[in-house]
Amino acid sequence: LAADDTAATAMTPQTEYYVKVTVGDANTLSDLDTVTVYIFYDANVTYAVEDVPGSGNTQTCAILEWTNPNTWTIDPSDSTSWTKETSTVPTLTGASGDFEFNFKPGKVATETTGDAKWHIYVEVDDGTATDTSYQDNRTMNWYGEITVNTATVNWGDVPAGIDFGEDTDSEEGSISVKYLANGDYDEKIAASETWTGAPSGTATIIPGGSPSANEFSLKADDTGTL
Protein backbone atom coordinates (compact mmCIF):
# COMPACT_ATOMS: atom_id res chain seq x y z
CA LEU A 1 0.00 0.00 0.00
CA ALA A 2 1.13 3.55 -0.71
CA ALA A 3 1.17 6.35 1.86
CA ASP A 4 -2.31 7.47 0.73
CA ASP A 5 -3.73 3.96 1.45
CA THR A 6 -4.14 3.05 -2.23
CA ALA A 7 -2.98 -0.33 -3.51
CA ALA A 8 0.58 -0.10 -4.80
CA THR A 9 1.28 -2.46 -7.67
CA ALA A 10 4.53 -0.65 -8.52
CA MET A 11 7.17 0.58 -6.08
CA THR A 12 9.86 3.24 -6.41
CA PRO A 13 13.04 3.06 -4.30
CA GLN A 14 13.16 5.60 -1.43
CA THR A 15 9.37 6.06 -1.48
CA GLU A 16 7.45 4.94 1.61
CA TYR A 17 4.99 2.03 1.42
CA TYR A 18 3.43 -0.31 3.95
CA VAL A 19 2.21 -3.88 4.12
CA LYS A 20 -1.02 -4.35 6.10
CA VAL A 21 -1.30 -7.75 7.77
CA THR A 22 -4.63 -8.67 9.40
CA VAL A 23 -4.01 -11.26 12.12
CA GLY A 24 -6.38 -13.19 14.36
CA ASP A 25 -5.66 -15.40 17.38
CA ALA A 26 -8.29 -17.05 19.59
CA ASN A 27 -6.01 -16.50 22.61
CA THR A 28 -5.74 -12.76 21.75
CA LEU A 29 -2.86 -11.16 19.85
CA SER A 30 -0.74 -11.11 23.02
CA ASP A 31 -0.21 -14.82 22.34
CA LEU A 32 1.77 -14.03 19.18
CA ASP A 33 5.55 -14.37 19.04
CA THR A 34 6.36 -12.82 15.67
CA VAL A 35 4.85 -11.45 12.48
CA THR A 36 7.31 -11.48 9.58
CA VAL A 37 7.01 -9.90 6.12
CA TYR A 38 9.27 -10.87 3.21
CA ILE A 39 9.42 -8.52 0.20
CA PHE A 40 11.47 -10.26 -2.46
CA TYR A 41 12.51 -10.17 -6.11
CA ASP A 42 11.77 -13.13 -8.34
CA ALA A 43 13.30 -13.37 -11.81
CA ASN A 44 11.11 -16.43 -12.45
CA VAL A 45 7.93 -14.27 -12.23
CA THR A 46 5.59 -16.92 -10.73
CA TYR A 47 5.28 -16.88 -6.92
CA ALA A 48 6.36 -20.02 -5.10
CA VAL A 49 6.95 -20.35 -1.35
CA GLU A 50 10.20 -22.20 -1.97
CA ASP A 51 11.57 -19.04 -3.62
CA VAL A 52 11.24 -17.00 -0.41
CA PRO A 53 14.80 -16.04 0.66
CA GLY A 54 16.13 -16.90 4.08
CA SER A 55 17.95 -13.60 4.57
CA GLY A 56 17.84 -10.01 3.42
CA ASN A 57 19.76 -8.62 0.47
CA THR A 58 20.00 -4.98 -0.62
CA GLN A 59 19.14 -5.92 -4.21
CA THR A 60 16.63 -8.74 -3.86
CA CYS A 61 14.96 -9.08 -0.45
CA ALA A 62 13.87 -7.19 2.65
CA ILE A 63 12.59 -8.96 5.77
CA LEU A 64 10.56 -6.89 8.23
CA GLU A 65 9.66 -8.45 11.56
CA TRP A 66 7.59 -7.54 14.60
CA THR A 67 8.45 -9.37 17.84
CA ASN A 68 6.12 -9.29 20.83
CA PRO A 69 5.60 -6.92 22.58
CA ASN A 70 6.86 -4.15 20.25
CA THR A 71 10.23 -4.71 18.58
CA TRP A 72 10.52 -3.95 14.84
CA THR A 73 13.51 -4.99 12.72
CA ILE A 74 14.52 -4.98 9.06
CA ASP A 75 17.08 -7.09 7.19
CA PRO A 76 19.10 -5.70 5.44
CA SER A 77 19.57 -3.28 8.32
CA ASP A 78 18.83 0.42 8.56
CA SER A 79 22.51 1.04 7.83
CA THR A 80 21.62 0.37 4.18
CA SER A 81 19.20 2.42 2.09
CA TRP A 82 16.37 -0.01 2.94
CA THR A 83 14.66 1.55 5.95
CA LYS A 84 11.87 0.62 8.32
CA GLU A 85 9.58 3.57 8.99
CA THR A 86 7.15 4.18 11.85
CA SER A 87 4.90 1.11 11.87
CA THR A 88 1.66 0.19 13.63
CA VAL A 89 0.80 -2.63 16.03
CA PRO A 90 -2.85 -3.31 16.99
CA THR A 91 -4.12 -3.63 20.54
CA LEU A 92 -2.72 -6.97 21.71
CA THR A 93 -5.62 -7.63 24.06
CA GLY A 94 -7.93 -8.06 21.08
CA ALA A 95 -8.57 -11.26 19.17
CA SER A 96 -7.69 -9.67 15.81
CA GLY A 97 -6.12 -6.55 14.39
CA ASP A 98 -3.99 -4.98 11.66
CA PHE A 99 -0.20 -4.80 11.73
CA GLU A 100 1.22 -2.19 9.35
CA PHE A 101 4.84 -2.61 8.28
CA ASN A 102 6.09 0.71 6.87
CA PHE A 103 9.28 0.72 4.81
CA LYS A 104 11.21 2.38 1.99
CA PRO A 105 12.76 0.16 -0.70
CA GLY A 106 16.53 0.50 -0.99
CA LYS A 107 18.21 2.42 -3.78
CA VAL A 108 19.43 -0.76 -5.48
CA ALA A 109 16.24 -2.82 -5.06
CA THR A 110 16.31 -4.51 -8.46
CA GLU A 111 14.28 -2.90 -11.22
CA THR A 112 11.75 -5.28 -12.75
CA THR A 113 12.14 -5.83 -16.47
CA GLY A 114 10.60 -8.47 -18.70
CA ASP A 115 8.67 -11.04 -16.68
CA ALA A 116 10.48 -10.47 -13.35
CA LYS A 117 8.36 -9.43 -10.34
CA TRP A 118 8.51 -8.68 -6.62
CA HIS A 119 6.34 -10.72 -4.23
CA ILE A 120 5.21 -10.33 -0.60
CA TYR A 121 5.14 -13.30 1.78
CA VAL A 122 3.88 -13.13 5.39
CA GLU A 123 4.37 -15.58 8.25
CA VAL A 124 2.66 -15.37 11.66
CA ASP A 125 3.97 -17.47 14.57
CA ASP A 126 2.44 -17.86 18.05
CA GLY A 127 5.00 -20.38 19.30
CA THR A 128 2.64 -23.30 18.70
CA ALA A 129 1.51 -22.89 15.11
CA THR A 130 2.27 -20.72 12.08
CA ASP A 131 0.09 -19.30 9.34
CA THR A 132 1.16 -17.75 6.04
CA SER A 133 -0.18 -15.58 3.25
CA TYR A 134 1.17 -13.78 0.19
CA GLN A 135 0.54 -11.22 -2.53
CA ASP A 136 2.38 -11.53 -5.82
CA ASN A 137 3.40 -9.62 -8.93
CA ARG A 138 4.57 -6.19 -7.79
CA THR A 139 7.00 -4.21 -9.95
CA MET A 140 9.96 -2.00 -9.01
CA ASN A 141 10.60 1.19 -10.96
CA TRP A 142 14.02 2.27 -12.18
CA TYR A 143 16.06 4.45 -9.81
CA GLY A 144 19.37 6.24 -10.33
CA GLU A 145 21.69 8.80 -8.77
CA ILE A 146 24.76 10.67 -9.97
CA THR A 147 27.17 12.17 -7.45
CA VAL A 148 29.89 14.45 -8.82
CA ASN A 149 32.62 14.32 -6.19
CA THR A 150 35.01 16.64 -8.06
CA ALA A 151 33.61 20.18 -8.11
CA THR A 152 36.24 21.67 -10.43
CA VAL A 153 38.96 20.38 -12.75
CA ASN A 154 42.22 22.16 -13.46
CA TRP A 155 44.57 20.90 -16.16
CA GLY A 156 47.10 23.65 -15.40
CA ASP A 157 49.21 24.64 -18.43
CA VAL A 158 48.48 22.56 -21.51
CA PRO A 159 50.82 23.08 -24.51
CA ALA A 160 49.17 24.19 -27.74
CA GLY A 161 48.85 21.53 -30.43
CA ILE A 162 48.89 18.60 -28.01
CA ASP A 163 46.81 15.51 -28.91
CA PHE A 164 44.88 13.22 -26.59
CA GLY A 165 47.41 10.94 -24.93
CA GLU A 166 48.02 8.66 -21.98
CA ASP A 167 50.32 10.16 -19.29
CA THR A 168 50.59 13.51 -21.08
CA ASP A 169 49.58 17.05 -20.13
CA SER A 170 46.25 16.41 -21.86
CA GLU A 171 45.22 13.90 -19.22
CA GLU A 172 43.51 14.76 -15.91
CA GLY A 173 42.76 11.65 -13.90
CA SER A 174 41.58 13.09 -10.58
CA ILE A 175 37.91 13.34 -11.54
CA SER A 176 35.53 11.32 -9.37
CA VAL A 177 31.90 10.64 -10.30
CA LYS A 178 29.70 8.01 -8.63
CA TYR A 179 26.84 6.34 -10.50
CA LEU A 180 24.23 4.35 -8.57
CA ALA A 181 21.29 2.53 -10.16
CA ASN A 182 19.02 -0.46 -9.62
CA GLY A 183 19.02 -1.39 -13.31
CA ASP A 184 20.75 -0.76 -16.62
CA TYR A 185 21.99 2.76 -17.32
CA ASP A 186 24.12 4.75 -19.77
CA GLU A 187 26.74 7.35 -18.91
CA LYS A 188 26.59 10.62 -20.83
CA ILE A 189 28.93 13.55 -20.31
CA ALA A 190 28.48 17.08 -21.67
CA ALA A 191 29.71 20.62 -21.05
CA SER A 192 27.02 22.55 -19.21
CA GLU A 193 28.29 26.01 -20.23
CA THR A 194 30.88 27.71 -22.42
CA TRP A 195 34.51 27.01 -21.53
CA THR A 196 36.82 30.02 -21.80
CA GLY A 197 40.56 30.53 -21.70
CA ALA A 198 42.27 32.48 -18.94
CA PRO A 199 43.84 34.93 -18.13
CA SER A 200 42.95 36.34 -21.56
CA GLY A 201 41.37 35.23 -24.79
CA THR A 202 38.65 32.68 -25.44
CA ALA A 203 38.99 29.10 -26.64
CA THR A 204 35.98 27.43 -28.21
CA ILE A 205 35.10 23.82 -27.43
CA ILE A 206 34.85 21.59 -30.53
CA PRO A 207 32.77 18.47 -29.80
CA GLY A 208 34.04 16.61 -32.86
CA GLY A 209 37.57 16.25 -31.50
CA SER A 210 39.53 18.07 -34.23
CA PRO A 211 40.23 21.59 -32.89
CA SER A 212 42.08 24.32 -34.77
CA ALA A 213 43.67 27.56 -33.48
CA ASN A 214 41.99 28.90 -30.31
CA GLU A 215 39.88 25.77 -30.08
CA PHE A 216 40.00 22.67 -27.90
CA SER A 217 38.22 19.35 -27.47
CA LEU A 218 37.53 17.08 -24.51
CA LYS A 219 37.32 13.31 -24.35
CA ALA A 220 35.64 11.58 -21.38
CA ASP A 221 36.88 8.09 -20.50
CA ASP A 222 35.66 5.97 -17.59
CA THR A 223 38.53 3.47 -17.67
CA GLY A 224 42.03 3.72 -16.24
CA THR A 225 43.65 3.68 -19.70
CA LEU A 226 42.84 5.96 -22.62
Short mmCIF file of N, CA and C in Angstrom, two decimals, residues 40-147:
data_model
loop_
_atom_site.label_atom_id
_atom_site.label_comp_id
_atom_site.label_asym_id
_atom_site.label_seq_id
_atom_site.Cartn_x
_atom_site.Cartn_y
_atom_site.Cartn_z
N PHE A 40 10.33 -9.68 -1.75
CA PHE A 40 11.47 -10.26 -2.46
C PHE A 40 11.30 -10.26 -3.97
N TYR A 41 12.43 -10.19 -4.65
CA TYR A 41 12.51 -10.17 -6.11
C TYR A 41 12.54 -11.59 -6.65
N ASP A 42 11.83 -11.80 -7.75
CA ASP A 42 11.77 -13.13 -8.34
C ASP A 42 11.91 -13.01 -9.85
N ALA A 43 13.06 -13.42 -10.37
CA ALA A 43 13.30 -13.37 -11.81
C ALA A 43 12.44 -14.39 -12.55
N ASN A 44 11.91 -15.38 -11.82
CA ASN A 44 11.11 -16.43 -12.45
C ASN A 44 9.63 -16.07 -12.59
N VAL A 45 9.26 -14.88 -12.16
CA VAL A 45 7.93 -14.27 -12.23
C VAL A 45 6.86 -14.95 -11.37
N THR A 46 6.69 -16.25 -11.42
CA THR A 46 5.59 -16.92 -10.73
C THR A 46 5.94 -17.15 -9.27
N TYR A 47 5.04 -16.71 -8.36
CA TYR A 47 5.28 -16.88 -6.92
C TYR A 47 5.32 -18.36 -6.55
N ALA A 48 6.28 -18.68 -5.69
CA ALA A 48 6.36 -20.02 -5.10
C ALA A 48 7.01 -19.88 -3.73
N VAL A 49 6.45 -20.52 -2.71
CA VAL A 49 6.95 -20.35 -1.35
C VAL A 49 8.40 -20.79 -1.23
N GLU A 50 8.82 -21.75 -2.05
CA GLU A 50 10.20 -22.20 -1.97
C GLU A 50 11.19 -21.16 -2.48
N ASP A 51 10.69 -20.11 -3.14
CA ASP A 51 11.57 -19.04 -3.62
C ASP A 51 11.79 -17.95 -2.57
N VAL A 52 11.09 -18.03 -1.44
CA VAL A 52 11.24 -17.00 -0.41
C VAL A 52 12.65 -17.09 0.19
N PRO A 53 13.43 -16.00 0.15
CA PRO A 53 14.80 -16.04 0.66
C PRO A 53 14.84 -16.21 2.18
N GLY A 54 15.96 -16.72 2.65
CA GLY A 54 16.13 -16.90 4.08
C GLY A 54 16.77 -15.72 4.76
N SER A 55 17.29 -14.77 3.98
CA SER A 55 17.95 -13.60 4.57
C SER A 55 17.77 -12.40 3.65
N GLY A 56 17.99 -11.23 4.20
CA GLY A 56 17.84 -10.01 3.42
C GLY A 56 19.00 -9.77 2.48
N ASN A 57 18.75 -8.97 1.45
CA ASN A 57 19.76 -8.62 0.47
C ASN A 57 19.38 -7.25 -0.10
N THR A 58 20.33 -6.34 -0.20
CA THR A 58 20.00 -4.98 -0.62
C THR A 58 19.37 -4.93 -2.01
N GLN A 59 19.66 -5.93 -2.85
CA GLN A 59 19.14 -5.92 -4.21
C GLN A 59 17.87 -6.75 -4.39
N THR A 60 17.67 -7.77 -3.54
CA THR A 60 16.63 -8.74 -3.86
C THR A 60 15.66 -9.10 -2.74
N CYS A 61 15.89 -8.66 -1.51
CA CYS A 61 14.96 -9.08 -0.45
C CYS A 61 15.08 -8.20 0.79
N ALA A 62 13.92 -7.84 1.34
CA ALA A 62 13.87 -7.19 2.65
C ALA A 62 12.96 -8.01 3.55
N ILE A 63 13.38 -8.21 4.80
CA ILE A 63 12.59 -8.96 5.77
C ILE A 63 12.28 -8.02 6.94
N LEU A 64 10.99 -7.74 7.13
CA LEU A 64 10.56 -6.89 8.23
C LEU A 64 9.87 -7.78 9.26
N GLU A 65 10.21 -7.57 10.53
CA GLU A 65 9.66 -8.45 11.56
C GLU A 65 9.24 -7.66 12.79
N TRP A 66 8.06 -8.02 13.30
CA TRP A 66 7.59 -7.54 14.60
C TRP A 66 7.72 -8.69 15.58
N THR A 67 8.31 -8.39 16.76
CA THR A 67 8.45 -9.37 17.84
C THR A 67 7.72 -8.83 19.07
N ASN A 68 6.89 -9.66 19.66
CA ASN A 68 6.12 -9.29 20.83
C ASN A 68 7.04 -8.87 21.98
N PRO A 69 6.80 -7.73 22.67
CA PRO A 69 5.60 -6.92 22.58
C PRO A 69 5.67 -5.80 21.54
N ASN A 70 6.86 -5.26 21.21
CA ASN A 70 6.86 -4.15 20.25
C ASN A 70 8.26 -3.87 19.72
N THR A 71 8.92 -4.89 19.19
CA THR A 71 10.23 -4.71 18.58
C THR A 71 10.10 -4.89 17.07
N TRP A 72 10.60 -3.91 16.30
CA TRP A 72 10.52 -3.95 14.84
C TRP A 72 11.94 -4.00 14.27
N THR A 73 12.19 -4.89 13.33
CA THR A 73 13.51 -4.99 12.72
C THR A 73 13.36 -5.08 11.20
N ILE A 74 14.47 -4.82 10.51
CA ILE A 74 14.52 -4.98 9.06
C ILE A 74 15.87 -5.56 8.68
N ASP A 75 15.86 -6.49 7.74
CA ASP A 75 17.08 -7.09 7.19
C ASP A 75 16.98 -7.01 5.67
N PRO A 76 17.86 -6.31 4.97
CA PRO A 76 19.10 -5.70 5.44
C PRO A 76 18.81 -4.52 6.37
N SER A 77 19.79 -4.19 7.20
CA SER A 77 19.57 -3.28 8.32
C SER A 77 19.38 -1.85 7.86
N ASP A 78 19.01 -1.00 8.82
CA ASP A 78 18.83 0.42 8.56
C ASP A 78 20.12 1.11 8.16
N SER A 79 21.25 0.44 8.27
CA SER A 79 22.51 1.04 7.83
C SER A 79 22.61 1.04 6.30
N THR A 80 21.71 0.32 5.63
CA THR A 80 21.62 0.37 4.18
C THR A 80 20.56 1.38 3.79
N SER A 81 20.25 1.48 2.49
CA SER A 81 19.20 2.42 2.09
C SER A 81 17.81 1.82 2.16
N TRP A 82 17.67 0.53 2.52
CA TRP A 82 16.37 -0.01 2.94
C TRP A 82 16.10 0.52 4.35
N THR A 83 14.95 1.04 4.61
CA THR A 83 14.66 1.55 5.95
C THR A 83 13.27 1.12 6.41
N LYS A 84 13.18 0.82 7.69
CA LYS A 84 11.87 0.62 8.32
C LYS A 84 11.41 1.98 8.82
N GLU A 85 10.17 2.31 8.54
CA GLU A 85 9.58 3.57 8.99
C GLU A 85 8.64 3.29 10.16
N THR A 86 8.06 4.33 10.71
CA THR A 86 7.15 4.18 11.85
C THR A 86 6.00 3.25 11.47
N SER A 87 5.89 2.14 12.19
CA SER A 87 4.90 1.11 11.87
C SER A 87 3.84 1.03 12.97
N THR A 88 2.82 0.22 12.73
CA THR A 88 1.66 0.19 13.63
C THR A 88 1.39 -1.21 14.13
N VAL A 89 1.18 -1.35 15.44
CA VAL A 89 0.80 -2.63 16.03
C VAL A 89 -0.61 -2.47 16.63
N PRO A 90 -1.49 -3.43 16.44
CA PRO A 90 -2.85 -3.31 16.99
C PRO A 90 -2.84 -3.54 18.50
N THR A 91 -3.97 -3.34 19.11
CA THR A 91 -4.12 -3.63 20.54
C THR A 91 -3.99 -5.13 20.76
N LEU A 92 -3.02 -5.54 21.56
CA LEU A 92 -2.72 -6.97 21.71
C LEU A 92 -3.74 -7.70 22.58
N THR A 93 -4.60 -6.96 23.25
CA THR A 93 -5.62 -7.63 24.06
C THR A 93 -6.82 -8.08 23.23
N GLY A 94 -6.84 -7.65 21.95
CA GLY A 94 -7.93 -8.06 21.08
C GLY A 94 -7.66 -9.39 20.40
N ALA A 95 -8.70 -9.97 19.84
CA ALA A 95 -8.57 -11.26 19.17
C ALA A 95 -8.11 -11.11 17.72
N SER A 96 -8.16 -9.90 17.17
CA SER A 96 -7.69 -9.67 15.81
C SER A 96 -7.30 -8.20 15.66
N GLY A 97 -6.54 -7.92 14.62
CA GLY A 97 -6.12 -6.55 14.39
C GLY A 97 -5.17 -6.46 13.21
N ASP A 98 -4.84 -5.23 12.82
CA ASP A 98 -3.99 -4.98 11.66
C ASP A 98 -2.60 -4.52 12.09
N PHE A 99 -1.59 -5.25 11.63
CA PHE A 99 -0.20 -4.80 11.73
C PHE A 99 0.13 -4.06 10.43
N GLU A 100 0.80 -2.93 10.54
CA GLU A 100 1.22 -2.19 9.35
C GLU A 100 2.73 -2.02 9.38
N PHE A 101 3.39 -2.63 8.40
CA PHE A 101 4.84 -2.61 8.28
C PHE A 101 5.23 -1.53 7.26
N ASN A 102 5.71 -0.39 7.75
CA ASN A 102 6.09 0.71 6.87
C ASN A 102 7.58 0.60 6.53
N PHE A 103 7.90 0.87 5.27
CA PHE A 103 9.28 0.72 4.81
C PHE A 103 9.52 1.57 3.57
N LYS A 104 10.80 1.77 3.25
CA LYS A 104 11.21 2.38 1.99
C LYS A 104 12.14 1.40 1.28
N PRO A 105 11.84 1.04 0.03
CA PRO A 105 12.76 0.16 -0.70
C PRO A 105 14.13 0.82 -0.87
N GLY A 106 15.17 0.00 -0.84
CA GLY A 106 16.53 0.50 -0.99
C GLY A 106 16.82 1.00 -2.39
N LYS A 107 17.87 1.79 -2.50
CA LYS A 107 18.21 2.42 -3.78
C LYS A 107 18.56 1.41 -4.87
N VAL A 108 19.06 0.24 -4.47
CA VAL A 108 19.43 -0.76 -5.48
C VAL A 108 18.48 -1.95 -5.47
N ALA A 109 17.26 -1.77 -4.94
CA ALA A 109 16.24 -2.82 -5.06
C ALA A 109 15.97 -3.04 -6.54
N THR A 110 16.20 -4.23 -7.03
CA THR A 110 16.31 -4.51 -8.46
C THR A 110 15.08 -4.07 -9.26
N GLU A 111 15.34 -3.30 -10.29
CA GLU A 111 14.28 -2.90 -11.22
C GLU A 111 13.69 -4.15 -11.88
N THR A 112 12.39 -4.16 -12.05
CA THR A 112 11.75 -5.28 -12.75
C THR A 112 11.69 -4.98 -14.24
N THR A 113 12.22 -5.91 -15.02
CA THR A 113 12.14 -5.83 -16.47
C THR A 113 11.68 -7.19 -17.00
N GLY A 114 11.08 -7.20 -18.17
CA GLY A 114 10.60 -8.47 -18.70
C GLY A 114 9.53 -9.06 -17.81
N ASP A 115 9.67 -10.34 -17.49
CA ASP A 115 8.67 -11.04 -16.68
C ASP A 115 8.97 -11.01 -15.17
N ALA A 116 10.10 -10.45 -14.76
CA ALA A 116 10.48 -10.47 -13.35
C ALA A 116 9.48 -9.67 -12.51
N LYS A 117 9.30 -10.09 -11.25
CA LYS A 117 8.36 -9.43 -10.34
C LYS A 117 8.90 -9.44 -8.92
N TRP A 118 8.30 -8.62 -8.06
CA TRP A 118 8.51 -8.68 -6.62
C TRP A 118 7.25 -9.28 -5.98
N HIS A 119 7.45 -10.11 -4.94
CA HIS A 119 6.34 -10.72 -4.23
C HIS A 119 6.42 -10.38 -2.74
N ILE A 120 5.29 -10.55 -2.04
CA ILE A 120 5.21 -10.33 -0.60
C ILE A 120 4.74 -11.61 0.06
N TYR A 121 5.49 -12.08 1.04
CA TYR A 121 5.14 -13.30 1.78
C TYR A 121 5.09 -12.95 3.27
N VAL A 122 4.07 -13.45 3.97
CA VAL A 122 3.88 -13.13 5.39
C VAL A 122 3.79 -14.43 6.19
N GLU A 123 4.45 -14.43 7.35
CA GLU A 123 4.37 -15.58 8.25
C GLU A 123 4.07 -15.09 9.67
N VAL A 124 3.06 -15.70 10.29
CA VAL A 124 2.66 -15.37 11.66
C VAL A 124 2.92 -16.58 12.54
N ASP A 125 3.58 -16.36 13.69
CA ASP A 125 3.97 -17.47 14.57
C ASP A 125 3.54 -17.14 16.00
N ASP A 126 2.81 -18.07 16.64
CA ASP A 126 2.44 -17.86 18.05
C ASP A 126 3.17 -18.83 18.99
N GLY A 127 4.23 -19.45 18.47
CA GLY A 127 5.00 -20.38 19.30
C GLY A 127 4.49 -21.80 19.25
N THR A 128 3.24 -21.97 18.82
CA THR A 128 2.64 -23.30 18.70
C THR A 128 2.35 -23.65 17.25
N ALA A 129 1.87 -22.67 16.51
CA ALA A 129 1.51 -22.89 15.11
C ALA A 129 1.90 -21.66 14.31
N THR A 130 2.00 -21.83 12.99
CA THR A 130 2.27 -20.72 12.08
C THR A 130 1.19 -20.67 11.01
N ASP A 131 0.99 -19.48 10.47
CA ASP A 131 0.09 -19.30 9.34
C ASP A 131 0.79 -18.37 8.35
N THR A 132 0.48 -18.52 7.06
CA THR A 132 1.16 -17.75 6.04
C THR A 132 0.16 -17.17 5.05
N SER A 133 0.61 -16.16 4.32
CA SER A 133 -0.18 -15.58 3.25
C SER A 133 0.79 -14.89 2.30
N TYR A 134 0.29 -14.47 1.13
CA TYR A 134 1.17 -13.78 0.19
C TYR A 134 0.36 -12.93 -0.78
N GLN A 135 1.03 -11.96 -1.38
CA GLN A 135 0.54 -11.22 -2.53
C GLN A 135 1.67 -11.21 -3.55
N ASP A 136 1.33 -11.39 -4.82
CA ASP A 136 2.38 -11.53 -5.82
C ASP A 136 2.32 -10.43 -6.88
N ASN A 137 3.36 -10.42 -7.71
CA ASN A 137 3.40 -9.62 -8.93
C ASN A 137 3.36 -8.11 -8.70
N ARG A 138 4.32 -7.63 -7.89
CA ARG A 138 4.57 -6.19 -7.79
C ARG A 138 5.78 -5.87 -8.69
N THR A 139 5.86 -4.63 -9.14
CA THR A 139 7.00 -4.21 -9.95
C THR A 139 7.81 -3.17 -9.19
N MET A 140 9.07 -3.01 -9.60
CA MET A 140 9.96 -2.00 -9.01
C MET A 140 10.43 -1.08 -10.13
N ASN A 141 10.20 0.21 -9.95
CA ASN A 141 10.60 1.19 -10.96
C ASN A 141 12.11 1.41 -10.96
N TRP A 142 12.60 1.95 -12.07
CA TRP A 142 14.02 2.27 -12.18
C TRP A 142 14.37 3.43 -11.25
N TYR A 143 15.59 3.39 -10.69
CA TYR A 143 16.06 4.45 -9.81
C TYR A 143 17.53 4.68 -10.09
N GLY A 144 17.96 5.94 -10.10
CA GLY A 144 19.37 6.24 -10.33
C GLY A 144 19.80 7.53 -9.65
N GLU A 145 21.09 7.60 -9.35
CA GLU A 145 21.69 8.80 -8.77
C GLU A 145 23.04 9.04 -9.42
N ILE A 146 23.41 10.30 -9.55
CA ILE A 146 24.76 10.67 -9.97
C ILE A 146 25.32 11.62 -8.92
N THR A 147 26.49 11.30 -8.40
CA THR A 147 27.17 12.17 -7.45
C THR A 147 28.50 12.61 -8.05
#
